[in-house]
Short mmCIF file of C-alpha atoms in Angstrom, two decimals:
data_model
loop_
_atom_site.label_atom_id
_atom_site.label_comp_id
_atom_site.label_asym_id
_atom_site.label_seq_id
_atom_site.Cartn_x
_atom_site.Cartn_y
_atom_site.Cartn_z
CA MET Y 1 -6.01 -8.64 22.81
CA ALA Y 2 -7.23 -9.11 19.76
CA VAL Y 3 -5.56 -10.79 16.72
CA TYR Y 4 -4.74 -8.50 15.06
CA LEU Y 5 -5.11 -9.23 10.73
CA ASP Y 6 -5.72 -5.53 9.62
CA TRP Y 7 -1.66 -5.13 8.38
CA ASN Y 8 -2.37 -3.92 5.48
CA ALA Y 9 -4.17 -0.66 7.21
CA SER Y 10 -1.19 -0.18 9.60
CA ALA Y 11 1.70 -3.13 10.36
CA PRO Y 12 2.66 -2.70 13.72
CA MET Y 13 5.33 0.17 14.06
CA ARG Y 14 9.04 -2.11 14.86
CA PRO Y 15 10.42 -2.11 18.30
CA GLU Y 16 14.33 -0.82 16.22
CA ALA Y 17 12.66 1.80 14.54
CA ALA Y 18 9.92 2.77 17.54
CA GLU Y 19 13.51 3.58 19.27
CA ALA Y 20 15.27 5.09 16.61
CA PHE Y 21 12.16 7.79 16.48
CA ALA Y 22 12.54 8.45 20.02
CA ARG Y 23 16.62 8.95 19.73
CA ALA Y 24 15.79 10.80 17.06
CA ALA Y 25 12.54 13.34 18.80
CA VAL Y 26 14.94 14.81 21.61
CA GLU Y 27 17.44 15.91 18.81
CA ILE Y 28 18.24 19.88 19.00
CA GLY Y 29 18.71 21.43 15.49
CA ASN Y 30 16.87 21.79 12.18
CA PRO Y 31 18.38 19.48 9.26
CA ALA Y 32 18.47 22.76 7.21
CA SER Y 33 20.78 24.97 9.64
CA VAL Y 34 24.01 25.26 8.17
CA HIS Y 35 25.64 25.44 12.21
CA ALA Y 36 26.88 21.81 13.53
CA ALA Y 37 22.99 20.67 15.91
CA GLY Y 38 21.53 20.91 12.12
CA ARG Y 39 24.43 19.33 10.18
CA ALA Y 40 24.26 16.29 12.55
CA VAL Y 41 20.65 16.09 11.76
CA ARG Y 42 20.55 16.23 8.55
CA ALA Y 43 23.61 13.62 7.80
CA HIS Y 44 20.26 11.17 9.68
CA VAL Y 45 17.84 12.53 6.99
CA GLU Y 46 19.98 11.34 4.52
CA LYS Y 47 21.29 7.64 6.05
CA ALA Y 48 16.97 7.43 6.11
CA ARG Y 49 17.41 8.51 2.52
CA GLU Y 50 20.13 5.89 1.39
CA ALA Y 51 18.06 3.43 3.48
CA LEU Y 52 14.41 4.27 1.42
CA ALA Y 53 16.93 4.53 -2.02
CA ALA Y 54 18.02 1.02 -1.82
CA LEU Y 55 14.87 -0.59 -0.57
CA VAL Y 56 13.53 0.13 -4.36
CA GLY Y 57 16.82 0.31 -5.77
CA VAL Y 58 17.74 3.94 -6.44
CA THR Y 59 19.91 5.98 -6.22
CA PRO Y 60 19.61 8.76 -2.59
CA GLU Y 61 19.45 11.91 -4.85
CA ARG Y 62 16.31 10.35 -6.06
CA VAL Y 63 13.59 9.96 -3.06
CA ILE Y 64 11.63 12.67 -1.90
CA PHE Y 65 10.63 12.51 1.81
CA THR Y 66 6.57 13.23 2.18
CA GLY Y 67 4.00 14.14 4.96
CA GLY Y 68 2.97 10.18 3.89
CA GLY Y 69 2.01 8.40 1.00
CA THR Y 70 -0.97 9.96 0.40
CA GLU Y 71 0.11 13.20 -0.19
CA ALA Y 72 3.58 11.55 -1.76
CA ASN Y 73 0.88 10.68 -4.57
CA ALA Y 74 -0.66 13.45 -4.49
CA LEU Y 75 2.38 15.65 -5.07
CA ALA Y 76 3.06 12.86 -8.64
CA VAL Y 77 0.07 13.31 -10.09
CA HIS Y 78 -0.65 17.06 -9.58
CA GLY Y 79 -1.15 19.16 -12.51
CA PHE Y 80 -3.05 16.72 -14.88
CA GLY Y 81 -6.46 16.70 -14.78
CA ALA Y 82 -8.45 14.76 -17.39
CA ASP Y 83 -5.48 14.05 -18.71
CA ALA Y 84 -4.52 11.24 -17.25
CA ALA Y 85 -5.43 7.63 -17.14
CA ILE Y 86 -5.48 5.27 -14.52
CA SER Y 87 -6.37 1.89 -13.09
CA ALA Y 88 -10.33 1.57 -12.18
CA VAL Y 89 -8.79 -0.33 -8.46
CA GLU Y 90 -6.79 2.96 -7.79
CA HIS Y 91 -6.78 4.47 -4.39
CA ASP Y 92 -8.62 7.16 -2.99
CA ALA Y 93 -5.41 8.85 -2.47
CA VAL Y 94 -4.91 8.98 -6.76
CA ALA Y 95 -8.85 8.69 -7.46
CA ALA Y 96 -9.80 11.47 -5.31
CA ASN Y 97 -6.80 13.92 -6.75
CA LEU Y 98 -7.95 13.33 -10.73
CA PRO Y 99 -11.49 13.03 -10.71
CA ASP Y 100 -12.28 13.34 -14.15
CA ALA Y 101 -9.43 10.97 -15.77
CA ARG Y 102 -9.81 8.30 -17.33
CA ARG Y 103 -10.63 5.23 -15.85
CA LEU Y 104 -8.64 2.08 -17.44
CA PRO Y 105 -10.91 -1.79 -16.68
CA VAL Y 106 -9.58 -4.76 -14.66
CA ASP Y 107 -10.60 -8.25 -15.23
CA ALA Y 108 -12.89 -10.34 -12.84
CA GLN Y 109 -9.85 -10.75 -10.90
CA GLY Y 110 -8.30 -6.60 -10.74
CA ARG Y 111 -6.26 -6.81 -13.46
CA ILE Y 112 -6.11 -4.74 -16.33
CA ASP Y 113 -5.22 -6.45 -19.68
CA PRO Y 114 -1.91 -4.21 -20.64
CA VAL Y 115 -2.95 -4.87 -24.44
CA ALA Y 116 -6.36 -3.66 -24.44
CA ALA Y 117 -5.79 -0.38 -22.25
CA ASP Y 118 -6.65 2.89 -23.73
CA LEU Y 119 -3.28 4.47 -23.24
CA ALA Y 120 -3.63 6.90 -26.05
CA GLY Y 121 -3.54 11.30 -25.51
CA ALA Y 122 -2.81 10.29 -21.99
CA LYS Y 123 -0.30 12.14 -20.23
CA LEU Y 124 -0.02 10.13 -17.67
CA VAL Y 125 -0.89 6.96 -16.66
CA ALA Y 126 -1.05 5.98 -12.80
CA VAL Y 127 -1.21 2.12 -11.90
CA MET Y 128 -0.67 0.38 -8.17
CA LEU Y 129 1.60 -2.23 -7.83
CA ALA Y 130 -0.57 -4.08 -5.03
CA ASN Y 131 -4.20 -3.57 -4.31
CA ASN Y 132 -4.33 -2.95 -0.69
CA GLU Y 133 -8.06 -5.01 -0.14
CA THR Y 134 -7.66 -7.60 -2.60
CA GLY Y 135 -3.59 -7.63 -2.36
CA VAL Y 136 -3.93 -7.99 -6.59
CA ILE Y 137 -0.79 -7.41 -8.47
CA GLN Y 138 -0.59 -5.12 -11.57
CA PRO Y 139 1.91 -6.00 -14.19
CA VAL Y 140 3.04 -2.58 -13.93
CA ALA Y 141 5.95 -2.74 -16.13
CA GLU Y 142 4.17 -3.83 -19.19
CA ILE Y 143 2.03 -1.14 -18.76
CA ALA Y 144 4.40 1.79 -17.92
CA ARG Y 145 6.19 0.54 -21.68
CA ARG Y 146 3.55 0.46 -23.45
CA ALA Y 147 2.69 4.22 -21.84
CA LYS Y 148 5.84 5.56 -21.98
CA ALA Y 149 5.89 4.49 -25.57
CA ALA Y 150 2.57 6.54 -25.83
CA GLY Y 151 4.19 9.68 -24.62
CA ALA Y 152 2.50 9.31 -21.56
CA ARG Y 153 4.22 9.67 -17.81
CA VAL Y 154 4.00 7.25 -15.35
CA HIS Y 155 3.23 6.83 -11.82
CA CYS Y 156 3.00 3.79 -9.23
CA ASP Y 157 1.59 3.53 -6.24
CA ALA Y 158 3.31 0.89 -4.22
CA VAL Y 159 2.53 1.64 -0.87
CA GLN Y 160 0.92 -1.78 -0.31
CA ALA Y 161 4.15 -3.55 -2.23
CA ALA Y 162 6.69 -1.29 -0.02
CA GLY Y 163 8.31 -4.16 1.85
CA LYS Y 164 6.61 -7.23 1.23
CA ILE Y 165 7.62 -7.63 -2.55
CA ARG Y 166 10.52 -7.36 -3.66
CA VAL Y 167 9.93 -3.60 -5.41
CA ASP Y 168 12.26 -1.96 -8.11
CA PHE Y 169 12.16 1.16 -9.84
CA ASP Y 170 13.83 0.77 -13.02
CA ALA Y 171 12.67 -2.63 -13.92
CA LEU Y 172 8.75 -1.27 -12.89
CA GLY Y 173 9.86 1.69 -15.81
CA VAL Y 174 7.74 4.18 -14.11
CA ASP Y 175 8.78 7.75 -13.11
CA THR Y 176 7.43 8.85 -9.83
CA LEU Y 177 7.09 6.18 -6.91
CA ALA Y 178 5.23 6.22 -3.37
CA VAL Y 179 5.51 4.90 -0.62
CA SER Y 180 4.60 4.89 2.76
CA ALA Y 181 6.79 4.32 6.57
CA HIS Y 182 3.90 2.90 8.55
CA LYS Y 183 2.87 -0.16 6.10
CA LEU Y 184 6.39 -1.45 6.71
CA GLY Y 185 6.75 -1.20 10.01
CA GLY Y 186 7.95 2.91 10.42
CA PRO Y 187 5.35 5.14 11.54
CA THR Y 188 2.69 7.60 10.23
CA GLY Y 189 2.72 10.69 9.07
CA VAL Y 190 6.28 9.77 6.62
CA GLY Y 191 5.91 8.77 3.52
CA ALA Y 192 8.32 9.31 0.12
CA LEU Y 193 8.22 9.84 -3.57
CA ILE Y 194 10.37 8.51 -5.99
CA VAL Y 195 11.24 10.65 -9.10
CA ARG Y 196 13.13 9.32 -12.02
CA GLU Y 197 16.11 11.43 -12.67
CA GLY Y 198 14.90 14.84 -15.43
CA VAL Y 199 11.05 14.28 -13.88
CA ASP Y 200 9.83 17.23 -12.53
CA VAL Y 201 6.92 17.58 -10.23
CA LEU Y 202 4.73 20.28 -9.70
CA PRO Y 203 4.83 21.19 -5.65
CA LEU Y 204 1.52 20.57 -3.81
CA TRP Y 205 2.20 23.80 -2.10
CA ARG Y 206 5.58 26.57 -1.70
CA GLY Y 207 7.18 27.97 0.96
CA GLY Y 208 10.89 26.48 1.07
CA GLY Y 209 13.63 25.01 -0.45
CA GLN Y 210 13.05 21.46 1.50
CA GLU Y 211 13.77 18.17 -0.89
CA LYS Y 212 14.68 20.27 -3.29
CA GLY Y 213 12.14 22.71 -3.25
CA ALA Y 214 9.05 19.59 -4.27
CA ARG Y 215 7.68 19.19 -0.95
CA ALA Y 216 8.35 22.86 1.26
CA GLY Y 217 8.62 22.46 5.12
CA THR Y 218 10.85 21.76 7.96
CA PRO Y 219 12.07 18.32 7.62
CA ASN Y 220 9.92 15.25 9.95
CA LEU Y 221 13.30 14.49 11.63
CA PRO Y 222 11.56 11.26 13.72
CA GLY Y 223 9.64 10.28 11.82
CA ILE Y 224 11.96 10.07 8.19
CA VAL Y 225 15.24 8.68 10.55
CA ALA Y 226 12.52 6.10 11.37
CA PHE Y 227 11.36 5.66 8.58
CA GLY Y 228 14.71 4.51 7.00
CA VAL Y 229 15.15 2.23 9.83
CA ALA Y 230 11.97 0.46 9.49
CA ALA Y 231 12.97 0.74 5.35
CA THR Y 232 16.53 -1.29 6.11
CA ILE Y 233 14.78 -4.20 7.64
CA ALA Y 234 11.83 -5.18 5.47
CA ALA Y 235 14.75 -4.84 2.28
CA ARG Y 236 17.01 -7.74 5.15
CA GLU Y 237 13.16 -9.86 6.00
CA LEU Y 238 11.44 -10.18 2.40
CA ASP Y 239 11.92 -13.55 2.40
CA ARG Y 240 10.07 -13.68 5.41
CA TRP Y 241 7.08 -12.27 3.78
CA ALA Y 242 7.43 -14.34 1.00
CA ALA Y 243 6.86 -17.68 2.73
CA LEU Y 244 3.43 -15.74 4.35
CA ALA Y 245 1.89 -16.92 0.85
CA ALA Y 246 1.78 -20.60 2.45
CA ALA Y 247 -0.04 -19.00 6.00
CA ARG Y 248 -2.64 -17.59 3.36
CA ASP Y 249 -2.94 -20.69 1.60
CA HIS Y 250 -3.18 -22.30 4.74
CA VAL Y 251 -5.96 -20.25 5.43
CA VAL Y 252 -8.15 -20.01 2.13
CA ASN Y 253 -7.92 -23.84 2.19
CA ALA Y 254 -9.39 -24.03 6.34
CA VAL Y 255 -12.02 -21.45 5.23
CA ASP Y 256 -13.01 -23.94 1.80
CA SER Y 257 -13.03 -26.66 4.01
CA ALA Y 258 -15.52 -25.70 5.72
CA ARG Y 259 -17.82 -25.27 2.90
CA VAL Y 260 -19.54 -22.33 3.87
CA GLY Y 261 -19.98 -20.24 0.76
CA THR Y 262 -17.11 -17.74 0.69
CA ILE Y 263 -15.80 -16.23 -2.31
CA LEU Y 264 -12.14 -15.92 -2.31
CA TYR Y 265 -11.70 -12.19 -4.50
CA GLY Y 266 -8.13 -12.65 -7.10
CA ALA Y 267 -8.03 -15.78 -6.58
CA ASP Y 268 -6.77 -16.42 -9.40
CA ALA Y 269 -4.43 -13.15 -10.45
CA PRO Y 270 -0.76 -12.55 -8.92
CA ARG Y 271 -0.85 -11.37 -5.01
CA LEU Y 272 0.63 -9.96 -2.31
CA PRO Y 273 2.00 -13.35 0.65
CA ASN Y 274 -0.35 -12.06 2.80
CA THR Y 275 -3.65 -10.88 1.73
CA LEU Y 276 -7.48 -11.73 1.64
CA CYS Y 277 -10.25 -10.93 0.20
CA LEU Y 278 -13.16 -12.70 1.56
CA GLY Y 279 -16.25 -12.18 0.60
CA LEU Y 280 -19.02 -13.66 2.09
CA PRO Y 281 -22.88 -14.41 0.48
CA GLY Y 282 -25.73 -12.53 1.91
CA VAL Y 283 -23.53 -11.19 5.23
CA PRO Y 284 -22.86 -6.54 4.88
CA ALA Y 285 -19.11 -6.24 5.52
CA HIS Y 286 -19.68 -4.16 8.74
CA THR Y 287 -21.48 -7.25 10.50
CA GLN Y 288 -18.63 -9.22 8.98
CA VAL Y 289 -16.71 -7.23 10.76
CA MET Y 290 -18.26 -6.67 14.08
CA ALA Y 291 -18.59 -9.93 14.80
CA LEU Y 292 -15.68 -10.99 14.83
CA ASP Y 293 -14.24 -7.91 16.19
CA LEU Y 294 -16.53 -9.75 19.50
CA ALA Y 295 -14.52 -12.88 18.33
CA GLY Y 296 -11.14 -11.20 19.34
CA PHE Y 297 -9.90 -10.68 15.84
CA ALA Y 298 -9.55 -7.28 14.32
CA VAL Y 299 -9.91 -7.54 10.19
CA SER Y 300 -11.57 -4.44 7.93
CA ALA Y 301 -14.03 -3.63 5.30
CA GLY Y 302 -12.21 -2.89 2.71
CA ALA Y 303 -9.61 -0.17 2.64
CA ALA Y 304 -8.89 1.66 6.34
CA CYS Y 305 -9.50 4.92 5.17
CA SER Y 306 -12.78 4.22 3.80
CA SER Y 307 -13.56 2.41 7.01
CA GLY Y 308 -16.88 3.76 8.60
CA LYS Y 309 -18.18 4.93 5.27
CA ILE Y 310 -21.38 1.83 4.64
CA ALA Y 311 -20.76 1.52 1.07
CA PRO Y 312 -19.68 -1.19 -1.85
CA SER Y 313 -16.41 -1.43 -1.91
CA LYS Y 314 -14.85 0.21 -5.50
CA THR Y 315 -12.41 -2.24 -5.74
CA LEU Y 316 -14.63 -4.96 -6.25
CA LEU Y 317 -17.45 -2.93 -8.75
CA ALA Y 318 -14.59 -1.98 -11.09
CA MET Y 319 -14.28 -6.52 -10.20
CA GLY Y 320 -17.78 -7.36 -11.28
CA ALA Y 321 -18.38 -8.43 -7.74
CA GLY Y 322 -21.61 -6.51 -7.59
CA GLU Y 323 -23.80 -6.62 -4.45
CA GLY Y 324 -21.10 -8.73 -2.98
CA ALA Y 325 -19.02 -5.36 -2.99
CA GLY Y 326 -20.99 -4.33 0.13
CA GLU Y 327 -19.92 -8.40 1.69
CA ALA Y 328 -16.27 -8.67 1.60
CA ILE Y 329 -13.93 -8.24 4.21
CA ARG Y 330 -9.59 -8.35 4.29
CA VAL Y 331 -7.83 -10.68 6.17
CA SER Y 332 -3.90 -8.97 6.42
CA PHE Y 333 -1.25 -10.33 8.12
CA GLY Y 334 2.24 -10.11 8.78
CA PRO Y 335 5.57 -11.92 10.02
CA ALA Y 336 4.90 -12.06 13.54
CA THR Y 337 1.90 -13.53 12.53
CA ALA Y 338 1.64 -17.28 14.62
CA PRO Y 339 0.13 -19.97 13.24
CA GLU Y 340 -2.45 -20.91 15.76
CA GLU Y 341 -3.55 -16.66 15.03
CA LEU Y 342 -4.73 -17.72 11.48
CA ALA Y 343 -5.42 -21.02 12.11
CA ALA Y 344 -7.66 -19.18 15.00
CA PHE Y 345 -9.50 -16.95 12.73
CA ALA Y 346 -10.42 -19.54 10.06
CA ALA Y 347 -12.38 -21.68 12.85
CA ALA Y 348 -13.98 -18.41 14.23
CA TYR Y 349 -15.16 -17.10 10.23
CA ALA Y 350 -15.74 -20.77 9.20
CA LYS Y 351 -18.01 -20.95 12.72
CA PHE Y 352 -19.60 -17.53 12.01
CA ALA Y 353 -20.62 -18.18 7.92
CA ALA Y 354 -22.03 -21.39 9.22
CA GLY Y 355 -24.02 -19.55 11.97
CA ARG Y 356 -24.84 -17.06 9.40
CA ALA Y 357 -26.70 -20.22 6.47
CA SER Y 358 -28.69 -21.49 9.21
CA ALA Y 359 -30.02 -18.94 10.27
CA ARG Y 360 -31.13 -17.52 6.56
CA ALA Y 361 -32.33 -21.31 5.74
CA ALA Y 362 -34.75 -22.23 9.16
#
């Protein structure tokens, strides 16, 4: 079996979450029903809501369950259109829902300069906490402070950050924040939007009063229950994730020592402890992904949502990478990744890169 180094696409489901999912899947009752069976499953939903709230430092009533991180982002930005300003490196879950929004540029490290950012006239400012491709962490709290002073609502896509680094909703100062279950060891198809008290969101669709009228539809009981279990464990394991920074840097040092001309994007910025974006000049990203797959390592070219699309990374283009935007891979891992697996990857990557360099020189 290949060494799985694509945790940012989807983290392996925690066994405890899988067991909770299976138990909840055979529960009888609708959480909206008032009889005993309905009340019993409703209690499971509320327990999960408490777990999500604890993970990001809010009270449970601030949590709206959704069908995933993409839906949570879309719900948060719905209705703003051209009145929004978003970072140039936002995930398409935000950017595609705001095609006419003003783009806030980033520097060569992929970070917004809060002082230089033009927020004038924006009714919504959306900035992700951690980039899904580079792992670069944005100065969200400072941007939010300036945006609020300018009279804007602030949304933060924390899908890649939650469960990997500490996320404190109040400390960030945002109005809405999106999280996703499968990025922190829960199932796919379930997420949540955290909404500040007094802030209203415009529903994407109507048809029921679930989730305080913000998200119509019978809740995904097994997914929500498993999400809650995964969130509880993630909150306890933040120190284990922080320790991965050393392993990440060992990979970088091993590759650098091979002198194969690799570029580490976002190298001088704060980054997630588990993420590397490695560029290999002259070698298309999809070629690297396929070669490493054959060598037994599962990595990706940019965002998993865009895999299959042979196009340069919009994130790296915004960072000024030029042609290099189509020549980078993302390596992401977790606490279950063994040090020897990362060492083997570094060796395989260096061998492949050296081989390509020799072929070009011949």
